[in-house]
Amino acid sequence: MATRGRPGPRRTLSEDEILDAALVLLDEGGPAAASIRGIAAKVGVAPNAVYTYFPDKGAVVRALVEKLLGEADAGEFADEGKPWRDRVEALAVELRRRLVAHPGAAALLMSGPMDGPRATALNERLLDLLIGAGVEPADAARATYLLIVYVLGAIALEVADETGPGPLPPEDDRVARRRAGFAQIPAEVFPRSAAAAPTMSRYITTDQYLWGLHRLLDGIDPT
Protein backbone atom coordinates (compact mmCIF):
# COMPACT_ATOMS: atom_id res chain seq x y z
CA MET A 1 0.00 0.00 0.00
CA ALA A 2 1.44 3.34 -1.05
CA THR A 3 2.05 5.87 1.67
CA ARG A 4 0.88 9.42 1.25
CA GLY A 5 3.53 12.12 1.11
CA ARG A 6 3.71 14.86 3.65
CA PRO A 7 1.45 17.80 2.79
CA GLY A 8 3.11 20.92 1.49
CA PRO A 9 2.98 24.23 3.29
CA ARG A 10 -0.50 25.55 3.78
CA ARG A 11 -1.46 28.39 1.46
CA THR A 12 -2.37 31.06 3.97
CA LEU A 13 -1.48 34.03 1.78
CA SER A 14 -2.54 35.55 -1.49
CA GLU A 15 -0.14 36.47 -4.27
CA ASP A 16 -1.14 40.13 -3.88
CA GLU A 17 -0.16 40.08 -0.20
CA ILE A 18 3.27 38.74 -1.11
CA LEU A 19 3.74 41.31 -3.86
CA ASP A 20 2.57 44.14 -1.60
CA ALA A 21 5.13 43.04 1.00
CA ALA A 22 7.85 42.90 -1.65
CA LEU A 23 6.94 46.43 -2.76
CA VAL A 24 7.19 47.74 0.81
CA LEU A 25 10.60 46.11 1.22
CA LEU A 26 11.79 47.60 -2.07
CA ASP A 27 10.65 51.03 -0.89
CA GLU A 28 12.37 50.62 2.47
CA GLY A 29 15.65 49.05 1.46
CA GLY A 30 15.99 48.73 -2.30
CA PRO A 31 16.26 45.56 -4.42
CA ALA A 32 18.53 43.71 -1.98
CA ALA A 33 15.91 43.91 0.77
CA ALA A 34 13.20 42.04 -1.14
CA SER A 35 14.54 38.52 -0.59
CA ILE A 36 12.25 35.53 -0.13
CA ARG A 37 13.27 35.39 3.53
CA GLY A 38 12.62 39.12 3.94
CA ILE A 39 9.21 38.88 2.28
CA ALA A 40 8.28 35.91 4.49
CA ALA A 41 9.26 37.83 7.61
CA LYS A 42 7.28 40.85 6.46
CA VAL A 43 4.05 38.86 6.15
CA GLY A 44 4.77 36.67 9.19
CA VAL A 45 5.18 33.24 7.60
CA ALA A 46 7.97 30.75 6.96
CA PRO A 47 9.85 31.11 3.65
CA ASN A 48 8.29 27.84 2.43
CA ALA A 49 4.91 29.55 2.39
CA VAL A 50 6.23 32.12 -0.11
CA TYR A 51 7.79 29.35 -2.21
CA THR A 52 4.30 27.87 -2.55
CA TYR A 53 3.51 30.83 -4.79
CA PHE A 54 6.86 31.86 -6.24
CA PRO A 55 9.85 29.54 -6.82
CA ASP A 56 12.43 32.29 -6.35
CA LYS A 57 12.99 36.02 -6.04
CA GLY A 58 13.11 36.38 -9.84
CA ALA A 59 9.55 35.11 -10.07
CA VAL A 60 8.46 37.64 -7.45
CA VAL A 61 10.11 40.42 -9.43
CA ARG A 62 8.46 39.34 -12.68
CA ALA A 63 5.05 39.18 -10.98
CA LEU A 64 5.58 42.59 -9.41
CA VAL A 65 6.47 44.11 -12.79
CA GLU A 66 3.35 42.52 -14.23
CA LYS A 67 1.25 43.97 -11.40
CA LEU A 68 2.57 47.50 -11.90
CA LEU A 69 2.12 47.36 -15.67
CA GLY A 70 -1.35 45.90 -15.32
CA GLU A 71 -2.42 48.67 -12.95
CA ALA A 72 -1.23 51.30 -15.44
CA ASP A 73 -3.17 49.66 -18.29
CA ALA A 74 -6.44 51.30 -17.26
CA GLY A 75 -8.17 54.64 -16.94
CA GLU A 76 -7.88 57.09 -19.81
CA PHE A 77 -5.40 54.87 -21.67
CA ALA A 78 -8.02 52.12 -21.88
CA ASP A 79 -10.78 54.56 -22.95
CA GLU A 80 -11.31 53.87 -26.65
CA GLY A 81 -13.32 57.07 -26.99
CA LYS A 82 -10.27 59.25 -26.32
CA PRO A 83 -7.85 60.49 -29.03
CA TRP A 84 -4.85 58.20 -29.45
CA ARG A 85 -2.32 60.83 -28.37
CA ASP A 86 -4.23 61.55 -25.17
CA ARG A 87 -4.33 57.84 -24.40
CA VAL A 88 -0.58 57.37 -24.91
CA GLU A 89 0.14 60.42 -22.75
CA ALA A 90 -2.17 59.09 -20.03
CA LEU A 91 -0.29 55.77 -20.00
CA ALA A 92 3.11 57.48 -19.89
CA VAL A 93 2.05 59.75 -17.03
CA GLU A 94 0.51 56.89 -15.06
CA LEU A 95 3.59 54.68 -15.44
CA ARG A 96 5.80 57.52 -14.25
CA ARG A 97 3.53 58.26 -11.30
CA ARG A 98 3.52 54.65 -10.13
CA LEU A 99 7.23 53.96 -10.63
CA VAL A 100 8.54 57.23 -9.21
CA ALA A 101 6.48 56.41 -6.11
CA HIS A 102 8.37 53.09 -5.86
CA PRO A 103 11.97 53.69 -6.99
CA GLY A 104 13.09 50.21 -5.93
CA ALA A 105 10.51 48.63 -8.19
CA ALA A 106 11.46 50.99 -11.00
CA ALA A 107 15.05 49.74 -10.81
CA LEU A 108 13.85 46.14 -11.03
CA LEU A 109 11.67 46.95 -14.03
CA MET A 110 14.82 47.84 -15.95
CA SER A 111 16.66 44.68 -14.92
CA GLY A 112 14.90 42.09 -17.03
CA PRO A 113 12.67 41.47 -20.05
CA MET A 114 9.06 42.55 -19.91
CA ASP A 115 7.56 39.49 -21.51
CA GLY A 116 4.75 38.45 -19.17
CA PRO A 117 1.06 38.35 -20.12
CA ARG A 118 0.28 41.87 -18.92
CA ALA A 119 3.36 43.37 -20.54
CA THR A 120 2.44 41.62 -23.78
CA ALA A 121 -1.16 42.84 -23.48
CA LEU A 122 0.09 46.39 -22.98
CA ASN A 123 2.30 46.09 -26.06
CA GLU A 124 -0.65 44.72 -28.03
CA ARG A 125 -2.87 47.61 -26.94
CA LEU A 126 -0.24 50.17 -27.96
CA LEU A 127 0.21 48.51 -31.36
CA ASP A 128 -3.54 48.43 -31.93
CA LEU A 129 -3.86 52.07 -30.88
CA LEU A 130 -1.11 53.28 -33.23
CA ILE A 131 -2.25 51.18 -36.18
CA GLY A 132 -5.80 52.39 -35.62
CA ALA A 133 -4.45 55.97 -35.78
CA GLY A 134 -3.05 55.29 -39.25
CA VAL A 135 0.55 54.31 -38.47
CA GLU A 136 1.89 51.54 -40.71
CA PRO A 137 2.22 48.24 -38.77
CA ALA A 138 6.02 48.05 -38.99
CA ASP A 139 6.33 51.69 -37.96
CA ALA A 140 3.83 51.09 -35.16
CA ALA A 141 6.05 48.32 -33.79
CA ARG A 142 9.10 50.59 -33.91
CA ALA A 143 7.15 53.44 -32.37
CA THR A 144 5.88 51.22 -29.54
CA TYR A 145 9.45 50.24 -28.71
CA LEU A 146 10.57 53.86 -28.93
CA LEU A 147 7.85 54.98 -26.53
CA ILE A 148 8.67 52.26 -24.00
CA VAL A 149 12.39 53.08 -24.19
CA TYR A 150 11.68 56.78 -23.66
CA VAL A 151 9.25 56.29 -20.78
CA LEU A 152 11.34 53.74 -18.90
CA GLY A 153 14.62 55.51 -19.66
CA ALA A 154 13.31 58.84 -18.38
CA ILE A 155 11.98 57.18 -15.23
CA ALA A 156 15.24 55.29 -14.67
CA LEU A 157 17.30 58.47 -14.86
CA GLU A 158 14.89 60.31 -12.60
CA VAL A 159 15.04 57.52 -10.01
CA ALA A 160 18.83 57.26 -10.30
CA ASP A 161 19.09 60.92 -9.35
CA GLU A 162 18.26 59.84 -5.77
CA THR A 163 20.36 57.34 -3.83
CA GLY A 164 18.34 56.86 -0.64
CA PRO A 165 15.56 54.30 -0.12
CA GLY A 166 11.90 55.19 -0.12
CA PRO A 167 9.79 57.46 -2.32
CA LEU A 168 11.49 60.35 -4.05
CA PRO A 169 11.36 63.76 -2.37
CA PRO A 170 8.93 66.31 -3.85
CA GLU A 171 9.84 67.46 -7.34
CA ASP A 172 10.51 71.06 -6.30
CA ASP A 173 12.97 69.90 -3.64
CA ARG A 174 14.85 67.75 -6.12
CA VAL A 175 15.01 70.57 -8.65
CA ALA A 176 16.36 72.95 -6.01
CA ARG A 177 19.10 70.51 -5.05
CA ARG A 178 20.03 69.96 -8.68
CA ARG A 179 20.08 73.70 -9.28
CA ALA A 180 22.51 74.15 -6.38
CA GLY A 181 24.73 71.44 -7.80
CA PHE A 182 24.75 72.80 -11.33
CA ALA A 183 25.55 76.26 -9.98
CA GLN A 184 29.03 74.89 -9.23
CA ILE A 185 29.81 74.27 -12.92
CA PRO A 186 32.79 76.52 -13.82
CA ALA A 187 31.55 78.78 -16.60
CA GLU A 188 35.09 79.43 -17.82
CA VAL A 189 35.54 75.70 -18.53
CA PHE A 190 32.00 74.67 -19.55
CA PRO A 191 30.29 77.88 -20.68
CA ARG A 192 27.33 76.26 -22.46
CA SER A 193 26.61 73.85 -19.60
CA ALA A 194 26.81 76.67 -17.06
CA ALA A 195 24.39 78.74 -19.14
CA ALA A 196 22.03 75.78 -19.48
CA ALA A 197 22.11 74.97 -15.74
CA PRO A 198 18.58 76.31 -15.02
CA THR A 199 17.16 74.06 -17.73
CA MET A 200 19.33 71.08 -16.77
CA SER A 201 18.15 71.31 -13.17
CA ARG A 202 14.63 70.62 -14.43
CA TYR A 203 15.42 67.49 -16.42
CA ILE A 204 13.58 65.40 -13.81
CA THR A 205 10.36 67.41 -13.91
CA THR A 206 6.96 66.51 -15.30
CA ASP A 207 7.30 69.40 -17.77
CA GLN A 208 10.50 67.95 -19.21
CA TYR A 209 8.99 64.46 -19.35
CA LEU A 210 5.99 65.70 -21.29
CA TRP A 211 8.15 67.93 -23.51
CA GLY A 212 10.05 64.89 -24.73
CA LEU A 213 6.95 62.72 -25.01
CA HIS A 214 5.10 65.29 -27.12
CA ARG A 215 8.00 65.51 -29.55
CA LEU A 216 8.06 61.75 -29.91
CA LEU A 217 4.34 61.74 -30.59
CA ASP A 218 4.78 64.51 -33.17
CA GLY A 219 7.23 62.25 -35.01
CA ILE A 220 4.95 59.21 -34.78
CA ASP A 221 1.76 61.05 -35.80
CA PRO A 222 0.87 59.89 -39.34
CA THR A 223 -1.21 62.97 -40.16
XYZ file of C-alpha atoms in Angstrom:
223
model
C 0.000 0.000 0.000
C 1.441 3.341 -1.054
C 2.049 5.874 1.670
C 0.885 9.416 1.253
C 3.534 12.120 1.113
C 3.707 14.860 3.649
C 1.449 17.796 2.790
C 3.114 20.923 1.492
C 2.982 24.232 3.289
C -0.503 25.549 3.776
C -1.457 28.388 1.457
C -2.368 31.062 3.974
C -1.477 34.033 1.778
C -2.536 35.555 -1.489
C -0.139 36.470 -4.268
C -1.140 40.126 -3.875
C -0.158 40.078 -0.202
C 3.270 38.743 -1.107
C 3.735 41.314 -3.858
C 2.570 44.141 -1.605
C 5.134 43.041 1.002
C 7.853 42.903 -1.654
C 6.941 46.428 -2.762
C 7.191 47.743 0.808
C 10.604 46.107 1.218
C 11.785 47.604 -2.066
C 10.652 51.027 -0.892
C 12.366 50.618 2.471
C 15.648 49.047 1.460
C 15.990 48.733 -2.298
C 16.262 45.558 -4.422
C 18.535 43.712 -1.984
C 15.909 43.914 0.768
C 13.196 42.038 -1.136
C 14.540 38.521 -0.588
C 12.246 35.529 -0.129
C 13.271 35.389 3.527
C 12.617 39.123 3.938
C 9.211 38.877 2.280
C 8.276 35.909 4.489
C 9.261 37.827 7.610
C 7.276 40.854 6.456
C 4.049 38.862 6.148
C 4.772 36.675 9.193
C 5.184 33.244 7.604
C 7.973 30.750 6.960
C 9.848 31.112 3.650
C 8.293 27.840 2.425
C 4.911 29.552 2.386
C 6.227 32.116 -0.109
C 7.795 29.348 -2.206
C 4.302 27.867 -2.551
C 3.508 30.826 -4.793
C 6.863 31.855 -6.239
C 9.847 29.535 -6.825
C 12.433 32.285 -6.350
C 12.993 36.024 -6.040
C 13.111 36.383 -9.835
C 9.548 35.106 -10.066
C 8.455 37.642 -7.448
C 10.108 40.420 -9.427
C 8.455 39.341 -12.684
C 5.052 39.183 -10.984
C 5.583 42.593 -9.409
C 6.466 44.106 -12.789
C 3.345 42.522 -14.234
C 1.253 43.965 -11.400
C 2.570 47.503 -11.895
C 2.122 47.356 -15.666
C -1.349 45.900 -15.324
C -2.418 48.665 -12.952
C -1.233 51.299 -15.439
C -3.169 49.661 -18.293
C -6.438 51.304 -17.263
C -8.168 54.644 -16.940
C -7.878 57.090 -19.815
C -5.402 54.874 -21.670
C -8.021 52.122 -21.878
C -10.775 54.560 -22.954
C -11.313 53.868 -26.646
C -13.325 57.068 -26.994
C -10.270 59.253 -26.319
C -7.853 60.487 -29.034
C -4.851 58.200 -29.452
C -2.317 60.828 -28.374
C -4.231 61.546 -25.172
C -4.330 57.835 -24.402
C -0.582 57.375 -24.914
C 0.138 60.417 -22.749
C -2.172 59.088 -20.030
C -0.286 55.772 -19.996
C 3.109 57.477 -19.885
C 2.048 59.755 -17.033
C 0.514 56.894 -15.057
C 3.593 54.684 -15.443
C 5.803 57.516 -14.247
C 3.531 58.255 -11.299
C 3.524 54.647 -10.134
C 7.225 53.959 -10.630
C 8.539 57.230 -9.214
C 6.483 56.414 -6.110
C 8.367 53.090 -5.862
C 11.973 53.691 -6.985
C 13.093 50.211 -5.931
C 10.506 48.630 -8.186
C 11.459 50.995 -11.002
C 15.046 49.740 -10.814
C 13.850 46.136 -11.035
C 11.673 46.953 -14.028
C 14.820 47.844 -15.950
C 16.660 44.683 -14.916
C 14.903 42.090 -17.025
C 12.674 41.469 -20.050
C 9.058 42.550 -19.907
C 7.559 39.487 -21.508
C 4.753 38.454 -19.174
C 1.063 38.350 -20.124
C 0.280 41.872 -18.915
C 3.365 43.371 -20.543
C 2.437 41.623 -23.780
C -1.156 42.838 -23.483
C 0.091 46.391 -22.978
C 2.298 46.095 -26.062
C -0.654 44.719 -28.031
C -2.866 47.607 -26.945
C -0.243 50.166 -27.965
C 0.206 48.512 -31.357
C -3.537 48.427 -31.930
C -3.857 52.065 -30.881
C -1.115 53.277 -33.232
C -2.252 51.178 -36.183
C -5.802 52.390 -35.615
C -4.454 55.967 -35.780
C -3.047 55.285 -39.250
C 0.551 54.307 -38.467
C 1.893 51.544 -40.706
C 2.220 48.237 -38.774
C 6.022 48.049 -38.990
C 6.330 51.689 -37.961
C 3.827 51.090 -35.156
C 6.050 48.321 -33.795
C 9.105 50.588 -33.914
C 7.145 53.440 -32.369
C 5.879 51.219 -29.543
C 9.447 50.235 -28.709
C 10.570 53.860 -28.929
C 7.846 54.984 -26.528
C 8.671 52.256 -24.002
C 12.386 53.084 -24.187
C 11.684 56.780 -23.663
C 9.254 56.291 -20.782
C 11.340 53.738 -18.898
C 14.618 55.513 -19.661
C 13.311 58.836 -18.382
C 11.976 57.185 -15.228
C 15.239 55.285 -14.669
C 17.302 58.475 -14.860
C 14.887 60.310 -12.597
C 15.037 57.525 -10.006
C 18.832 57.258 -10.298
C 19.093 60.923 -9.346
C 18.263 59.843 -5.772
C 20.362 57.340 -3.827
C 18.339 56.860 -0.638
C 15.556 54.296 -0.116
C 11.899 55.186 -0.117
C 9.790 57.462 -2.320
C 11.492 60.354 -4.054
C 11.360 63.764 -2.373
C 8.931 66.314 -3.848
C 9.838 67.457 -7.342
C 10.513 71.056 -6.302
C 12.973 69.899 -3.638
C 14.850 67.749 -6.118
C 15.009 70.573 -8.652
C 16.355 72.952 -6.007
C 19.102 70.511 -5.051
C 20.029 69.957 -8.677
C 20.081 73.701 -9.276
C 22.512 74.149 -6.383
C 24.734 71.439 -7.797
C 24.752 72.803 -11.334
C 25.555 76.264 -9.984
C 29.030 74.894 -9.231
C 29.813 74.267 -12.918
C 32.788 76.525 -13.818
C 31.551 78.783 -16.604
C 35.090 79.431 -17.824
C 35.538 75.696 -18.534
C 32.001 74.666 -19.547
C 30.293 77.880 -20.677
C 27.334 76.261 -22.456
C 26.610 73.853 -19.601
C 26.813 76.665 -17.064
C 24.390 78.736 -19.144
C 22.027 75.776 -19.481
C 22.106 74.973 -15.744
C 18.584 76.311 -15.025
C 17.160 74.063 -17.729
C 19.335 71.077 -16.773
C 18.154 71.314 -13.170
C 14.630 70.625 -14.426
C 15.422 67.492 -16.422
C 13.581 65.398 -13.805
C 10.359 67.406 -13.908
C 6.959 66.507 -15.299
C 7.297 69.398 -17.766
C 10.502 67.952 -19.211
C 8.993 64.460 -19.351
C 5.987 65.700 -21.294
C 8.148 67.930 -23.512
C 10.050 64.891 -24.735
C 6.950 62.715 -25.009
C 5.095 65.289 -27.119
C 7.995 65.507 -29.551
C 8.057 61.751 -29.912
C 4.342 61.735 -30.591
C 4.783 64.507 -33.171
C 7.232 62.253 -35.007
C 4.948 59.209 -34.779
C 1.761 61.047 -35.803
C 0.873 59.889 -39.345
C -1.209 62.970 -40.161
